[in-house]
Short mmCIF file of C-alpha atoms (C1' of nucleotides) in Angstrom, two decimals:
data_model
loop_
_atom_site.label_atom_id
_atom_site.label_comp_id
_atom_site.label_asym_id
_atom_site.label_seq_id
_atom_site.Cartn_x
_atom_site.Cartn_y
_atom_site.Cartn_z
CA MET X 1218 -11.74 71.65 76.34
CA LYS X 1219 -11.63 75.16 77.41
CA LEU X 1220 -11.16 77.78 74.44
CA VAL X 1221 -8.51 79.85 76.82
CA GLN X 1222 -6.04 76.82 76.76
CA ILE X 1223 -6.78 76.31 72.55
CA TYR X 1224 -5.59 79.78 72.36
CA GLU X 1225 -2.43 79.46 74.47
CA CYS X 1226 -1.31 76.83 72.98
CA LEU X 1227 -1.78 78.78 69.76
CA CYS X 1228 0.67 81.73 70.66
CA ASP X 1229 3.31 80.67 70.15
CA GLU X 1230 5.26 80.59 66.66
CA THR X 1231 6.99 77.31 67.14
CA ARG X 1232 3.61 75.51 68.05
CA LEU X 1233 1.75 76.90 65.55
CA ARG X 1234 4.48 75.44 63.16
CA LEU X 1235 4.52 72.06 64.54
CA LEU X 1236 0.13 71.88 64.41
CA ASN X 1237 0.77 73.52 60.45
CA LEU X 1238 2.63 70.69 60.13
CA LEU X 1239 0.49 67.90 61.86
CA LEU X 1240 -2.52 68.40 59.99
CA GLN X 1241 -0.75 66.87 57.05
CA GLY X 1242 -0.85 63.71 59.28
CA PRO X 1243 1.24 61.82 61.74
CA LEU X 1244 5.47 63.09 62.11
CA CYS X 1245 8.37 61.91 64.41
CA VAL X 1246 10.55 64.56 66.07
CA CYS X 1247 13.09 64.37 63.98
CA HIS X 1248 11.50 65.35 61.09
CA PHE X 1249 10.28 68.60 63.15
CA GLN X 1250 13.72 69.29 63.71
CA THR X 1251 14.95 68.86 60.26
CA ILE X 1252 12.12 70.86 59.05
CA LEU X 1253 12.09 74.04 61.80
CA GLY X 1254 15.57 73.74 61.60
CA GLU X 1255 15.33 74.63 65.84
CA PRO X 1256 17.70 72.58 68.29
CA GLN X 1257 15.78 69.49 69.70
CA VAL X 1258 15.00 70.41 72.98
CA LYS X 1259 13.11 73.49 71.68
CA ILE X 1260 11.13 71.16 69.60
CA SER X 1261 10.63 68.21 72.38
CA LYS X 1262 9.51 70.88 74.76
CA HIS X 1263 6.87 72.53 72.42
CA LEU X 1264 5.93 69.10 71.95
CA GLY X 1265 5.21 68.33 75.66
CA TYR X 1266 3.61 71.39 75.98
CA LEU X 1267 1.10 70.72 73.27
CA LYS X 1268 0.78 66.91 74.37
CA THR X 1269 -0.18 68.25 77.99
CA ARG X 1270 -3.15 70.36 76.95
CA GLY X 1271 -4.63 67.60 75.04
CA LEU X 1272 -3.67 69.20 71.50
CA VAL X 1273 -1.28 66.32 70.45
CA MET X 1274 -0.95 62.38 70.68
CA ALA X 1275 2.35 60.81 70.92
CA ARG X 1276 2.95 56.88 70.52
CA ARG X 1277 6.43 54.97 70.20
CA GLU X 1278 7.23 53.72 67.02
CA GLY X 1279 10.27 51.94 67.73
CA ASN X 1280 13.28 54.37 68.38
CA TRP X 1281 10.91 57.41 67.21
CA ILE X 1282 8.25 58.99 69.13
CA VAL X 1283 5.47 59.80 66.48
CA TYR X 1284 3.35 62.84 66.96
CA ALA X 1285 -0.06 63.45 65.79
CA LEU X 1286 -3.29 65.48 66.28
CA PRO X 1287 -6.08 63.42 68.23
CA GLU X 1288 -8.46 61.62 66.38
CA LYS X 1289 -11.80 62.43 68.42
CA ARG X 1290 -11.27 66.33 68.47
CA PRO X 1291 -13.59 68.74 70.16
CA HIS X 1292 -15.42 70.96 68.30
CA GLU X 1293 -13.41 73.69 69.57
CA LEU X 1294 -10.10 72.33 68.67
CA SER X 1295 -11.65 71.12 65.02
CA ALA X 1296 -12.86 74.80 64.23
CA ASN X 1297 -9.46 76.23 65.23
CA LEU X 1298 -7.08 73.88 63.73
CA ALA X 1299 -9.19 74.32 60.23
CA CYS X 1300 -8.73 78.46 61.06
CA LEU X 1301 -4.82 77.35 61.36
CA GLN X 1302 -4.84 76.03 58.08
CA ASP X 1303 -7.01 78.31 56.55
CA CYS X 1304 -4.68 81.35 57.34
CA ALA X 1305 -1.03 79.39 57.41
CA GLY X 1306 -1.78 79.10 53.91
CA ASP X 1307 -1.07 83.18 53.73
CA GLN X 1308 2.14 83.30 55.83
CA ALA X 1309 5.78 82.49 54.05
CA VAL X 1310 7.11 80.41 57.21
CA PHE X 1311 4.25 77.95 56.88
CA ARG X 1312 4.06 77.40 53.70
CA ARG X 1313 7.81 77.20 53.84
CA ASP X 1314 7.78 74.64 56.26
CA LEU X 1315 5.26 72.28 53.95
CA ALA X 1316 6.90 72.72 51.11
CA ARG X 1317 10.03 70.97 53.30
CA LEU X 1318 8.16 68.45 54.18
CA ARG X 1319 7.27 67.52 50.75
CA GLN X 1320 11.10 66.86 49.79
CA LEU X 1321 10.87 65.00 52.80
CA ASP X 1322 12.06 61.34 52.94
CA LEU X 1323 9.67 60.03 55.36
CA SER X 1324 11.08 56.76 55.91
CA CYS X 1325 11.29 56.05 59.48
CA SER X 1326 7.62 57.48 59.62
CA PRO X 1327 4.19 56.34 59.50
CA LEU X 1328 3.32 58.76 56.48
CA ASN X 1329 5.69 56.73 54.30
CA ALA X 1330 2.08 55.07 53.61
CA ALA X 1331 0.00 52.50 52.18
CA GLY X 1332 1.35 49.87 54.47
CA THR X 1333 5.01 49.94 53.76
CA PRO X 1334 6.23 48.61 57.10
CA VAL X 1335 8.01 50.96 59.28
CA ALA X 1336 11.77 50.01 59.44
CA HIS X 1337 12.65 50.21 62.99
CA GLY X 1338 16.21 50.83 63.64
CA ARG X 1339 17.22 52.52 60.08
CA ARG X 1340 18.77 55.72 60.64
CA CYS X 1341 16.07 58.19 60.53
CA CYS X 1342 17.42 62.08 60.32
CA MET D 13 -1.12 91.05 60.29
CA LYS D 14 1.12 87.88 61.84
CA LEU D 15 -0.78 84.95 62.90
CA VAL D 16 0.72 84.37 66.12
CA GLN D 17 0.55 88.17 67.04
CA ILE D 18 -3.69 87.48 66.69
CA TYR D 19 -3.07 84.04 69.04
CA GLU D 20 -1.15 86.29 71.80
CA CYS D 21 -4.33 88.32 72.18
CA LEU D 22 -6.44 85.46 72.32
CA CYS D 23 -4.99 83.44 74.71
CA ASP D 24 -6.12 85.34 77.92
CA GLU D 25 -9.91 85.06 78.90
CA THR D 26 -10.48 88.15 79.90
CA ARG D 27 -9.44 89.53 76.31
CA LEU D 28 -11.60 86.69 74.70
CA ARG D 29 -14.44 88.11 76.23
CA LEU D 30 -14.28 91.59 75.43
CA LEU D 31 -13.70 90.51 71.92
CA ASN D 32 -16.29 88.20 72.20
CA LEU D 33 -18.71 90.73 73.09
CA LEU D 34 -17.59 93.63 70.89
CA LEU D 35 -18.06 90.68 68.34
CA GLN D 36 -21.94 92.10 68.95
CA GLY D 37 -21.15 95.81 68.46
CA PRO D 38 -19.04 98.82 69.88
CA LEU D 39 -19.19 99.20 73.49
CA CYS D 40 -17.55 102.11 75.67
CA VAL D 41 -15.16 100.62 79.37
CA CYS D 42 -17.69 100.99 81.66
CA HIS D 43 -20.05 98.84 79.88
CA PHE D 44 -17.49 96.06 79.72
CA GLN D 45 -16.79 96.58 83.51
CA THR D 46 -20.18 95.97 84.38
CA ILE D 47 -20.67 92.94 82.48
CA LEU D 48 -17.17 91.43 83.31
CA GLY D 49 -17.48 92.29 86.80
CA GLU D 50 -14.04 93.12 86.87
CA PRO D 51 -11.70 96.25 88.28
CA GLN D 52 -11.22 98.96 85.73
CA VAL D 53 -7.37 98.82 85.54
CA LYS D 54 -7.98 95.29 84.36
CA ILE D 55 -10.48 96.02 81.99
CA SER D 56 -8.46 99.02 80.68
CA LYS D 57 -5.23 97.36 80.50
CA HIS D 58 -6.27 94.71 78.21
CA LEU D 59 -8.17 97.28 76.00
CA GLY D 60 -5.09 98.65 75.80
CA TYR D 61 -3.13 95.38 74.61
CA LEU D 62 -5.36 94.69 72.21
CA LYS D 63 -5.41 98.07 70.46
CA THR D 64 -1.87 98.47 70.22
CA ARG D 65 -1.51 95.07 68.58
CA GLY D 66 -4.93 96.69 66.07
CA LEU D 67 -7.18 93.88 67.13
CA VAL D 68 -9.77 96.87 68.19
CA MET D 69 -10.14 100.81 67.90
CA ALA D 70 -10.89 103.58 70.31
CA ARG D 71 -12.56 106.70 69.57
CA ARG D 72 -13.60 109.36 72.11
CA GLU D 73 -17.37 109.93 72.72
CA GLY D 74 -17.49 112.65 75.46
CA ASN D 75 -16.91 111.27 78.55
CA TRP D 76 -16.29 108.25 77.17
CA ILE D 77 -13.89 106.27 75.44
CA VAL D 78 -15.83 103.79 72.79
CA TYR D 79 -14.06 100.49 71.57
CA ALA D 80 -15.30 98.56 68.34
CA LEU D 81 -13.93 95.71 66.09
CA PRO D 82 -11.73 97.49 63.31
CA GLU D 83 -13.83 97.90 60.03
CA LYS D 84 -11.44 96.51 57.62
CA ARG D 85 -9.98 93.27 58.80
CA PRO D 86 -7.35 91.56 57.27
CA HIS D 87 -8.43 87.93 56.35
CA GLU D 88 -6.42 86.03 59.37
CA LEU D 89 -8.33 88.31 61.93
CA SER D 90 -11.90 88.14 60.43
CA ALA D 91 -11.55 84.03 60.56
CA ASN D 92 -10.24 83.82 63.88
CA LEU D 93 -12.98 86.08 65.23
CA ALA D 94 -16.03 84.03 63.31
CA CYS D 95 -14.36 80.99 65.14
CA LEU D 96 -14.10 82.61 68.26
CA GLN D 97 -17.86 83.69 68.26
CA ASP D 98 -18.61 80.08 66.70
CA CYS D 99 -16.84 78.48 69.55
CA ALA D 100 -17.19 81.08 72.33
CA GLY D 101 -21.69 79.79 72.11
CA ASP D 102 -20.32 76.64 73.80
CA GLN D 103 -19.29 77.80 76.95
CA ALA D 104 -20.69 79.52 79.64
CA VAL D 105 -18.63 82.62 80.49
CA PHE D 106 -19.48 83.79 77.30
CA ARG D 107 -22.85 83.01 76.80
CA ARG D 108 -23.25 84.26 80.25
CA ASP D 109 -21.39 87.64 79.24
CA LEU D 110 -23.86 88.09 75.90
CA ALA D 111 -26.66 87.72 78.18
CA ARG D 112 -25.64 90.56 80.52
CA LEU D 113 -25.54 92.36 77.61
CA ARG D 114 -28.60 92.16 76.49
CA GLN D 115 -30.05 93.67 79.66
CA LEU D 116 -28.09 97.06 79.39
CA ASP D 117 -29.05 100.06 79.19
CA LEU D 118 -26.72 100.95 76.54
CA SER D 119 -27.68 104.91 76.76
CA CYS D 120 -24.26 105.79 77.09
CA SER D 121 -23.46 103.78 74.06
CA PRO D 122 -23.48 104.52 70.04
CA LEU D 123 -25.27 100.79 70.16
CA ASN D 124 -28.54 102.43 71.65
CA ALA D 125 -28.92 102.43 67.71
CA ALA D 126 -30.81 103.96 65.20
CA GLY D 127 -29.70 107.11 65.06
CA THR D 128 -30.53 108.39 68.76
CA PRO D 129 -27.99 111.00 69.82
CA VAL D 130 -25.84 109.92 72.74
CA ALA D 131 -26.65 111.59 75.80
CA HIS D 132 -23.03 113.19 76.57
CA GLY D 133 -22.11 113.70 80.45
CA ARG D 134 -25.41 111.48 81.65
CA ARG D 135 -24.01 109.18 84.29
CA CYS D 136 -23.39 106.05 82.78
CA CYS D 137 -22.57 102.93 84.49
"C1'" DG U 1068 26.17 43.95 78.03
"C1'" DA U 1069 28.28 48.50 75.42
"C1'" DT U 1070 26.96 51.34 72.32
"C1'" DC U 1071 24.01 54.23 69.59
"C1'" DT U 1072 19.87 56.48 68.18
"C1'" DA U 1073 16.29 59.36 69.25
"C1'" DT U 1074 13.63 61.88 72.79
"C1'" DA U 1075 12.54 63.49 77.34
"C1'" DT U 1076 13.82 66.33 81.76
"C1'" DT U 1077 16.30 69.08 84.51
"C1'" DC U 1078 18.26 73.22 86.17
"C1'" DT U 1079 19.45 77.57 85.36
"C1'" DT U 1080 18.60 82.37 83.78
"C1'" DA U 1081 16.10 85.89 81.24
"C1'" DA U 1082 11.55 87.94 79.51
"C1'" DA U 1083 7.01 88.62 79.06
"C1'" DT U 1084 2.79 88.62 81.36
"C1'" DA U 1085 -1.40 89.69 84.67
"C1'" DG U 1086 -2.65 91.92 88.71
"C1'" DG U 1087 -3.51 95.89 91.96
"C1'" DA U 1088 -2.70 100.59 94.40
"C1'" DA U 1089 -2.58 104.43 93.50
"C1'" DT U 1090 -1.94 108.52 90.56
"C1'" DG U 1091 -2.73 111.29 86.18
"C1'" DT U 1092 -5.48 113.22 82.76
"C1'" DA U 1093 -9.24 114.69 79.63
"C1'" DG U 1094 -13.16 116.29 78.92
"C1'" DT U 1095 -17.98 117.82 81.72
"C1'" DT U 1096 -20.68 119.78 84.90
"C1'" DT U 1097 -21.91 123.22 88.06
"C1'" DA T 1148 -12.31 127.04 88.88
"C1'" DA T 1149 -13.75 123.40 91.13
"C1'" DA T 1150 -15.62 119.09 91.23
"C1'" DC T 1151 -16.75 115.29 89.02
"C1'" DT T 1152 -16.95 110.85 85.46
"C1'" DA T 1153 -14.84 108.24 82.82
"C1'" DC T 1154 -10.70 106.16 81.23
"C1'" DA T 1155 -5.39 105.65 81.31
"C1'" DT T 1156 -0.79 105.32 82.80
"C1'" DT T 1157 3.00 104.33 86.36
"C1'" DC T 1158 5.26 100.95 89.81
"C1'" DC T 1159 5.62 97.13 91.90
"C1'" DT T 1160 5.25 91.90 92.67
"C1'" DA T 1161 4.47 87.70 91.58
"C1'" DT T 1162 4.10 83.99 88.13
"C1'" DT T 1163 4.77 82.27 83.70
"C1'" DT T 1164 7.25 80.82 79.74
"C1'" DA T 1165 10.99 80.80 76.22
"C1'" DA T 1166 15.39 78.84 75.58
"C1'" DG T 1167 20.05 76.49 75.83
"C1'" DA T 1168 23.16 73.46 78.20
"C1'" DA T 1169 23.96 69.32 80.29
"C1'" DT T 1170 22.30 65.36 81.75
"C1'" DA T 1171 18.79 61.02 81.62
"C1'" DT T 1172 16.06 57.23 79.53
"C1'" DA T 1173 14.31 53.96 76.86
"C1'" DG T 1174 14.52 51.05 72.80
"C1'" DA T 1175 17.99 48.78 68.78
"C1'" DT T 1176 21.89 47.30 67.63
"C1'" DC T 1177 26.43 44.97 67.88
#
DNA sequence: GATCTATATTCTTAAATAGGAATGTAGTTT
DNA sequence: AAACTACATTCCTATTTAAGAATATAGATC
């Protein structure tokens, strides 16, 4: 993976916010919408941008598309994600996003943890 | 310093190459030209871009303008520069640039080390 | 199968960016 | 002061990028 391509993905604030959230675990699109407070197109397109370039992976889960960081990451990527996580803690936007993430009902997400089966078809966001 | 602004600086290969070289110490513009093999306008404009955004500093030294990383760097910046240095070692372009740097005659540069006075006015590159 | 929910894609427009050619400028040498 | 060196800036063009409105699609529910 070329270094520049990683930075091209990181050079937009919306994408930084998405990645910062994904560092906590997989999330579906509607959660990003709720947390960022940005319109659906915007979120969807930036996720698409990241997906095309291999920074995130997507899988369908019922009605929802769950995004996650790739499990196997080349060194350049993990190094930069670690750096992002380190630095994001200092800046208000990212801290606020993480705070909102914690308050979220993640019922439609695989993040609802410990094996609880995902409730397909339930209304989500 | 906003994180996005740092990444905006990093999302161009020419600028990455410049910064990667500057991690070794101060350099003047003509050295960048020689090492990168890119036209003067290109080098100069990217250095200007980095300077405007505070990623590099410039000082005049006789006929030459010497560029250097800022001495005092906010955490986001030093973290990302360290990450860049770490990752750049894996990619051919950056290794080649460093190799060329080592072969250079740095007579016009402050890099010519150990207090040797800089020979103003001598032809440089 | 009609409807609904979640998400993606297309179309269009505005703005940012990169690159080069040509020219300007500051300092140096003769 | 004329000529030269190192570098910056201006002007122009092509490409990329971001954003939103509108529309399309895939799967779930009724």
